[in-house]
CSV table of C-alpha atoms and ligand atoms in Angstrom, one decimal:
chain,number,residue,atom,x,y,z
A,1,MET,CA,118.8,122.4,74.6
A,2,SER,CA,118.8,120.8,78.1
A,3,LYS,CA,120.7,117.6,78.6
A,4,LYS,CA,119.0,114.2,78.5
A,5,GLN,CA,119.0,112.4,81.8
A,6,LEU,CA,120.2,108.8,81.9
A,7,LEU,CA,119.6,106.8,85.1
A,8,VAL,CA,121.7,103.7,85.6
A,9,THR,CA,120.5,101.1,88.1
A,10,CYS,CA,123.2,98.4,87.6
A,11,ASP,CA,127.0,98.0,87.4
A,12,LEU,CA,128.7,99.0,84.1
A,13,THR,CA,132.3,98.7,83.1
A,14,THR,CA,134.5,101.8,83.5
A,15,GLU,CA,134.9,101.9,79.7
A,16,ALA,CA,131.1,102.0,79.1
A,17,LEU,CA,130.7,104.6,81.7
A,18,ALA,CA,133.4,106.7,80.1
A,19,LEU,CA,131.7,106.4,76.7
A,20,LEU,CA,128.4,107.6,78.2
A,21,ARG,CA,130.1,110.5,80.1
A,22,SER,CA,131.9,111.6,76.9
A,23,GLN,CA,128.5,112.6,75.5
A,24,ALA,CA,128.0,116.3,75.8
A,25,ASP,CA,124.2,116.1,75.7
A,26,LEU,CA,123.9,113.3,78.3
A,27,GLU,CA,123.8,113.6,82.1
A,28,VAL,CA,124.5,110.2,83.7
A,29,SER,CA,123.4,109.4,87.3
A,30,PHE,CA,123.2,106.2,89.3
A,31,SER,CA,120.2,105.1,91.5
A,32,LYS,CA,121.0,104.4,95.1
A,33,SER,CA,120.0,100.8,94.7
A,34,ARG,CA,118.9,98.3,92.0
A,35,HIS,CA,115.3,99.4,92.8
A,36,PRO,CA,115.0,103.1,91.7
A,37,THR,CA,112.7,105.2,93.7
A,38,PRO,CA,109.8,107.2,92.0
A,39,ALA,CA,111.8,110.4,92.7
A,40,GLU,CA,114.9,109.0,90.9
A,41,ILE,CA,113.0,107.8,87.9
A,42,GLN,CA,110.7,110.7,87.3
A,43,SER,CA,113.1,113.0,85.6
A,44,ALA,CA,114.9,110.2,83.6
A,45,HIS,CA,114.8,110.2,79.8
A,46,ALA,CA,116.5,106.8,79.6
A,47,LEU,CA,117.4,103.9,81.8
A,48,ILE,CA,120.1,101.3,81.8
A,49,ILE,CA,119.0,98.3,83.9
A,50,ARG,CA,119.7,94.6,84.5
A,51,SER,CA,117.4,91.9,85.7
A,52,GLY,CA,117.6,92.9,89.3
A,53,THR,CA,115.5,96.0,88.4
A,54,ARG,CA,111.8,95.3,88.1
A,55,LEU,CA,110.2,97.8,85.8
A,56,HIS,CA,106.6,97.4,86.8
A,57,LYS,CA,103.5,99.4,85.9
A,58,GLU,CA,103.4,101.5,89.1
A,59,LEU,CA,107.1,102.6,88.7
A,60,LEU,CA,106.7,103.2,84.9
A,61,THR,CA,103.7,105.6,85.5
A,62,LYS,CA,106.0,107.8,87.6
A,63,ALA,CA,108.5,108.0,84.8
A,64,LYS,CA,106.9,111.0,83.1
A,65,ASP,CA,109.8,111.8,80.7
A,66,LEU,CA,111.0,108.3,80.0
A,67,GLU,CA,111.5,107.4,76.3
A,68,PHE,CA,114.2,104.7,76.2
A,69,VAL,CA,115.1,101.7,78.3
A,70,VAL,CA,118.0,99.3,77.7
A,71,THR,CA,118.3,96.1,79.7
A,72,ALA,CA,122.0,95.0,79.6
A,73,THR,CA,120.7,91.4,79.5
A,74,SER,CA,119.1,89.1,77.0
A,75,GLY,CA,116.2,88.2,79.2
A,76,PHE,CA,113.4,90.7,79.7
A,77,ASP,CA,110.9,89.1,82.1
A,78,HIS,CA,111.7,91.9,84.5
A,79,ILE,CA,110.1,94.5,82.3
A,80,ASP,CA,106.3,95.3,81.9
A,81,LEU,CA,106.5,95.6,78.1
A,82,LYS,CA,102.8,96.2,77.7
A,83,THR,CA,102.9,99.3,79.9
A,84,CYS,CA,106.1,100.4,78.1
A,85,GLN,CA,104.2,100.0,74.7
A,86,GLU,CA,101.2,101.9,76.0
A,87,ARG,CA,103.4,104.8,77.2
A,88,GLN,CA,105.5,104.7,74.0
A,89,ILE,CA,108.7,103.9,75.9
A,90,ARG,CA,111.1,102.1,73.6
A,91,VAL,CA,112.8,99.1,75.1
A,92,SER,CA,116.0,97.3,73.9
A,93,HIS,CA,117.9,94.3,75.2
A,94,CYS,CA,121.4,93.0,74.6
A,95,PRO,CA,121.0,89.4,73.4
A,96,GLU,CA,124.3,89.2,71.5
A,97,ALA,CA,126.4,89.9,74.6
A,98,ASN,CA,126.1,86.6,76.4
A,99,VAL,CA,125.7,84.0,73.7
A,100,GLU,CA,129.3,82.7,74.1
A,101,SER,CA,129.1,82.6,77.9
A,102,ALA,CA,125.7,80.9,78.0
A,103,ALA,CA,126.7,78.3,75.4
A,104,GLN,CA,130.0,77.6,77.1
A,105,LEU,CA,128.2,77.1,80.5
A,106,THR,CA,125.8,74.7,78.8
A,107,LEU,CA,128.7,72.7,77.5
A,108,SER,CA,130.4,72.8,80.9
A,109,MET,CA,127.1,71.6,82.5
A,110,ILE,CA,126.9,68.7,80.1
A,111,LEU,CA,130.5,67.7,80.7
A,112,ASN,CA,130.0,68.0,84.5
A,113,ALA,CA,126.9,65.9,84.4
A,114,LEU,CA,128.4,63.1,82.2
A,115,ARG,CA,131.7,62.9,84.2
A,116,GLN,CA,129.9,63.5,87.6
A,117,LEU,CA,132.5,66.1,88.5
A,118,PRO,CA,130.6,67.7,91.4
A,119,GLN,CA,130.2,64.2,93.0
A,120,LEU,CA,133.8,63.4,92.4
A,121,HIS,CA,134.9,66.6,93.9
A,122,GLN,CA,133.0,65.8,97.1
A,123,LYS,CA,134.6,62.3,97.2
A,124,VAL,CA,138.1,63.9,97.2
A,125,ILE,CA,137.1,66.5,99.8
A,126,LYS,CA,135.7,63.9,102.1
A,127,ASN,CA,138.7,61.6,101.7
A,128,HIS,CA,136.6,58.9,99.9
A,129,TRP,CA,138.9,59.0,96.8
A,130,ARG,CA,137.4,56.6,94.3
A,131,GLU,CA,135.0,54.7,96.6
A,132,ASN,CA,131.8,53.6,94.8
A,133,ILE,CA,132.4,55.8,91.8
A,134,LYS,CA,130.7,55.1,88.5
A,135,ARG,CA,132.4,55.4,85.1
A,136,GLY,CA,131.6,58.6,83.2
A,137,LYS,CA,130.6,58.9,79.5
A,138,GLU,CA,132.2,60.5,76.5
A,139,LEU,CA,130.2,62.8,74.4
A,140,THR,CA,131.6,61.4,71.2
A,141,GLY,CA,128.9,59.8,69.1
A,142,MET,CA,126.1,60.8,71.4
A,143,GLN,CA,123.0,62.6,70.1
A,144,LEU,CA,122.3,66.1,71.4
A,145,GLY,CA,118.7,67.4,71.1
A,146,VAL,CA,118.6,71.2,71.0
A,147,ILE,CA,115.2,72.8,71.8
A,148,GLY,CA,115.3,76.4,70.4
A,149,MET,CA,117.8,77.0,67.7
A,150,GLY,CA,118.3,80.8,68.3
A,151,ARG,CA,121.6,82.5,69.1
A,152,ILE,CA,122.6,80.3,72.0
A,153,GLY,CA,121.1,77.0,70.8
A,154,ARG,CA,123.0,77.4,67.5
A,155,ARG,CA,126.3,78.0,69.3
A,156,VAL,CA,125.7,75.0,71.6
A,157,ALA,CA,125.0,72.8,68.5
A,158,GLN,CA,128.3,74.0,67.0
A,159,LEU,CA,130.3,73.3,70.1
A,160,ALA,CA,128.6,69.9,70.4
A,161,GLN,CA,129.7,69.1,66.8
A,162,ALA,CA,133.3,69.9,67.8
A,163,PHE,CA,132.9,67.0,70.3
A,164,GLN,CA,131.7,64.8,67.3
A,165,MET,CA,128.1,64.6,68.6
A,166,THR,CA,125.2,64.2,66.3
A,167,VAL,CA,122.8,67.2,66.7
A,168,VAL,CA,119.1,67.2,66.2
A,169,ALA,CA,116.9,70.2,67.0
A,170,HIS,CA,113.3,71.3,67.4
A,171,ASP,CA,112.4,74.9,66.5
A,172,PRO,CA,109.2,75.5,64.6
A,173,TYR,CA,110.3,79.1,63.8
A,174,VAL,CA,113.5,78.2,62.0
A,175,PRO,CA,113.2,76.8,58.5
A,176,ALA,CA,114.3,73.2,58.2
A,177,LYS,CA,116.9,74.1,55.5
A,178,ASP,CA,118.6,76.6,57.9
A,179,LEU,CA,119.1,73.8,60.4
A,180,GLN,CA,120.3,71.4,57.7
A,181,SER,CA,122.8,73.9,56.4
A,182,VAL,CA,124.6,73.8,59.8
A,183,GLY,CA,124.5,70.0,59.9
A,184,VAL,CA,121.6,69.8,62.3
A,185,GLN,CA,118.6,67.5,61.7
A,186,PRO,CA,115.2,69.1,62.3
A,187,LEU,CA,112.8,66.9,64.3
A,188,GLY,CA,109.4,67.2,66.1
A,189,LEU,CA,109.6,67.9,69.8
A,190,ILE,CA,108.6,64.5,70.9
A,191,GLU,CA,110.9,62.9,68.4
A,192,VAL,CA,113.8,64.9,69.9
A,193,PHE,CA,112.8,63.8,73.4
A,194,LYS,CA,112.5,60.1,72.4
A,195,THR,CA,115.8,59.8,70.5
A,196,SER,CA,118.3,62.1,72.2
A,197,ASP,CA,120.9,61.1,74.8
A,198,ILE,CA,121.2,64.7,76.0
A,199,ILE,CA,118.4,67.3,75.6
A,200,SER,CA,119.2,71.0,76.1
A,201,PHE,CA,116.7,73.8,76.3
A,202,HIS,CA,117.4,77.2,74.7
A,203,VAL,CA,113.9,78.7,74.2
A,204,PRO,CA,112.4,82.0,75.5
A,205,LEU,CA,109.7,81.6,78.2
A,206,THR,CA,106.4,82.0,76.5
A,207,SER,CA,102.9,80.6,77.0
A,208,GLU,CA,103.9,78.0,74.5
A,209,THR,CA,107.2,76.9,76.1
A,210,LYS,CA,106.1,77.2,79.8
A,211,HIS,CA,106.2,73.6,81.3
A,212,MET,CA,107.0,72.1,77.9
A,213,VAL,CA,108.7,69.5,80.2
A,214,ASN,CA,105.7,68.0,82.1
A,215,HIS,CA,104.4,64.6,83.1
A,216,ARG,CA,102.9,64.1,79.6
A,217,THR,CA,106.0,65.0,77.6
A,218,LEU,CA,108.3,63.3,80.2
A,219,ALA,CA,106.6,60.0,79.4
A,220,HIS,CA,108.3,60.2,76.0
A,221,PHE,CA,111.8,61.0,77.0
A,222,ASN,CA,114.6,58.5,76.6
A,223,PRO,CA,114.7,57.1,80.2
A,224,GLU,CA,118.5,57.3,80.2
A,225,ALA,CA,118.6,60.9,79.0
A,226,TRP,CA,120.4,63.8,80.5
A,227,ILE,CA,118.3,67.0,80.6
A,228,ILE,CA,120.0,70.4,80.6
A,229,ASN,CA,118.3,73.7,81.1
A,230,THR,CA,120.1,77.0,80.9
A,231,SER,CA,117.2,79.0,79.4
A,232,ARG,CA,114.3,79.8,81.8
A,233,GLY,CA,113.3,77.7,84.8
A,234,ALA,CA,109.6,77.5,84.1
A,235,VAL,CA,110.2,75.7,80.8
A,236,ILE,CA,110.4,72.6,83.1
A,237,ASN,CA,107.7,71.6,85.6
A,238,GLU,CA,110.1,70.9,88.4
A,239,THR,CA,107.7,69.0,90.6
A,240,GLU,CA,106.8,66.6,87.7
A,241,LEU,CA,110.4,66.2,86.8
A,242,ALA,CA,111.4,65.4,90.4
A,243,VAL,CA,108.6,62.7,90.5
A,244,LYS,CA,110.1,61.0,87.5
A,245,MET,CA,113.6,61.2,88.9
A,246,ARG,CA,112.6,59.6,92.1
A,247,LYS,CA,111.3,56.7,90.1
A,248,GLY,CA,114.8,56.3,88.8
A,249,LEU,CA,114.4,57.8,85.4
A,250,PHE,CA,117.1,59.8,83.6
A,251,SER,CA,120.9,59.6,83.9
A,252,GLY,CA,121.3,63.2,85.1
A,253,ILE,CA,120.0,66.7,85.1
A,254,ALA,CA,121.9,70.0,85.0
A,255,LEU,CA,120.0,73.2,85.8
A,256,ASP,CA,121.2,76.8,85.8
A,257,VAL,CA,117.7,78.3,86.0
A,258,PHE,CA,114.7,77.5,88.2
A,259,GLU,CA,111.0,78.1,88.4
A,260,LYS,CA,111.7,80.2,91.5
A,261,GLU,CA,115.0,81.8,92.1
A,262,PRO,CA,116.9,81.5,94.4
A,263,LEU,CA,115.9,77.8,94.5
A,264,PRO,CA,113.7,77.4,97.6
A,265,LYS,CA,114.9,75.2,100.5
A,266,GLU,CA,111.8,73.1,100.1
A,267,SER,CA,112.3,72.5,96.3
A,268,PRO,CA,111.5,69.0,95.3
A,269,LEU,CA,114.7,69.0,93.2
A,270,ARG,CA,117.0,69.3,96.2
A,271,PRO,CA,117.4,65.8,97.6
A,272,GLN,CA,118.3,64.5,94.2
A,273,GLU,CA,121.9,63.2,93.7
A,274,LYS,CA,121.9,63.2,90.0
A,275,ILE,CA,121.5,67.0,89.6
A,276,VAL,CA,124.2,69.5,88.8
A,277,PHE,CA,123.0,73.0,89.9
A,278,SER,CA,124.3,76.5,89.2
A,279,PRO,CA,122.8,79.8,90.5
A,280,HIS,CA,121.7,81.4,87.1
A,281,VAL,CA,125.2,82.3,85.9
A,282,GLY,CA,124.9,81.7,82.2
A,283,ALA,CA,125.8,85.3,81.4
A,284,TYR,CA,128.0,85.8,84.5
A,285,THR,CA,131.4,86.2,83.0
A,286,GLU,CA,133.8,89.2,82.7
A,287,GLN,CA,133.5,89.2,78.9
A,288,ALA,CA,129.7,89.1,78.8
A,289,PHE,CA,129.6,91.9,81.3
A,290,ALA,CA,131.9,94.0,79.2
A,291,LYS,CA,130.0,93.4,76.0
A,292,ALA,CA,126.6,94.0,77.6
A,293,SER,CA,127.9,97.2,79.3
A,294,ARG,CA,129.3,98.5,76.0
A,295,GLN,CA,126.3,97.5,73.9
A,296,ALA,CA,123.8,99.1,76.4
A,297,ALA,CA,125.8,102.3,76.4
A,298,GLU,CA,125.9,102.4,72.5
A,299,LYS,CA,122.2,101.8,72.3
A,300,VAL,CA,121.4,104.8,74.5
A,301,ILE,CA,123.8,107.0,72.4
A,302,SER,CA,122.4,105.8,69.1
A,303,TRP,CA,118.9,106.5,70.3
A,304,PHE,CA,119.6,110.1,71.4
A,305,ASN,CA,122.0,110.9,68.6
A,306,LYS,CA,120.3,109.1,65.6
A,307,GLY,CA,116.9,107.9,66.8
A,308,GLN,CA,118.1,104.3,66.2
A,309,TRP,CA,116.4,101.6,68.1
A,310,THR,CA,117.9,98.1,67.8
A,311,HIS,CA,117.1,94.8,69.4
A,312,ARG,CA,113.6,95.9,70.1
A,313,LEU,CA,111.3,94.5,72.7
A,314,PRO,CA,109.0,92.8,72.4
A,315,PRO,CA,111.0,91.0,69.7
A,316,GLU,CA,109.8,91.1,66.2
A,317,ALA,CA,109.9,87.3,66.0
A,318,GLU,CA,106.8,85.2,65.3
A,319,TRP,CA,107.0,83.4,68.6
A,320,ALA,CA,106.7,86.8,70.5
A,321,LYS,CA,102.9,86.6,70.1
A,322,TYR,CA,103.1,84.0,72.9
A,323,LEU,CA,104.9,86.3,75.4
B,401,NAD,P1,116.9,83.6,70.8
B,401,NAD,O1,115.7,84.5,70.8
B,401,NAD,O2,118.0,84.0,70.0
B,401,NAD,O3,116.5,82.1,70.5
B,401,NAD,C1,115.3,81.5,71.0
B,401,NAD,C2,114.9,80.4,70.0
B,401,NAD,O4,113.8,79.7,70.5
B,401,NAD,C3,114.4,81.0,68.7
B,401,NAD,O5,115.1,80.4,67.6
B,401,NAD,C4,112.9,80.7,68.6
B,401,NAD,O6,112.5,80.4,67.3
B,401,NAD,C5,112.9,79.4,69.5
B,401,NAD,N1,111.6,79.1,70.0
B,401,NAD,C6,110.6,80.0,70.4
B,401,NAD,N2,109.5,79.3,70.8
B,401,NAD,C7,109.8,78.0,70.6
B,401,NAD,C8,109.1,76.8,70.8
B,401,NAD,N3,107.8,76.8,71.3
B,401,NAD,N4,109.7,75.6,70.5
B,401,NAD,C9,111.0,75.5,70.1
B,401,NAD,N5,111.7,76.6,69.8
B,401,NAD,C10,111.1,77.9,70.1
B,401,NAD,O7,117.3,83.5,72.4
B,401,NAD,P2,118.7,83.1,73.0
B,401,NAD,O8,119.5,84.4,73.1
B,401,NAD,O9,119.3,82.0,72.3
B,401,NAD,O10,118.4,82.7,74.4
B,401,NAD,C11,117.7,81.5,74.7
B,401,NAD,C12,117.2,81.4,76.1
B,401,NAD,O11,118.4,81.4,77.0
B,401,NAD,C13,116.3,82.6,76.6
B,401,NAD,O12,115.3,82.0,77.4
B,401,NAD,C14,117.2,83.4,77.4
B,401,NAD,O13,116.5,84.2,78.3
B,401,NAD,C15,118.1,82.4,78.1
B,401,NAD,N6,119.4,82.9,78.6
B,401,NAD,C16,119.8,82.4,79.8
B,401,NAD,C17,121.0,82.8,80.3
B,401,NAD,C18,121.4,82.3,81.7
B,401,NAD,O14,122.0,83.1,82.4
B,401,NAD,N7,121.2,81.1,82.0
B,401,NAD,C19,121.8,83.7,79.6
B,401,NAD,C20,121.4,84.1,78.3
B,401,NAD,C21,120.2,83.7,77.9
């Protein structure tokens, strides 16, 4: 039997690569860039990609032998899943790999925003020491509102509880008793916006969550709130948020993700002083990279050796009908 061809378009750890290369029936090759050419993809039976590789319809139609794709990420906006379904190409993602990294970045953004660390860092660099600085805030006793109680939202809730925060959450797809069992009070979306000191988003981007922060919902937010988004940029209408901020609303914003990435020079968010930015690095740690590499390699091997297909895309969750 001829070997199965695996094309890899992203970095993998040496360990994951060794695991793949130890498979007698698998031939591993790398594309020249993150964007594979039709010639590179046409003989591939499987792909390992990350979000830098856009699997669009035109490219997928060239992939005559393709049966299995793994994205070593949790996000999957870069894959045309409809075309994959039509062509019976199975797609998997690695959503367990970056839970800890994304949750820890969220907590670090919350702490940075409440203690104004980026601004204080600039004071020291510019030799202004403690000139005109404001007192920060402790998390203890504050209410965190989590929107989306999936893998990352749950871990953020748990970490917040370790800081003795009260946690409330909105997730219509998780039974109220599941939230209560981890000490989290389920609330309606607007109720979370109204009552929380800090609101953190952990939802997938769907037609239901797109612009769930907009001029209408922003009217209900606690005007002193901090808004944190490490999920997907388009969950927030950035223009409408910037308008509210210019009017002096909200204590601070921390964003790792943006409607357009990289953040355009002309973004209405840029001149704002109260914002902490990071360049979409929720999963960008050595540990998440190692876990995602290993899990992606294992998924390819399980598919070819046992016909196993885990962490399927589109997800089998109820909310997936809004993708
Ligand atoms: P998950 O699928 O485990 O959880 C998502 C949760 O959102 C689910 O519980 C679901 O029921 C809930 N949800 C769906 N629609 C909702 C709605 N309309 N209102 C409220 N809740 C809703 O996903 P996850 O792994 O926890 O990831 C969460 C988000 O974080 C995703 O958007 C993912 O792409 C993003 N992410 C970003 C980074 C980064 O680098 N910043 C890293 C990892 C994940």
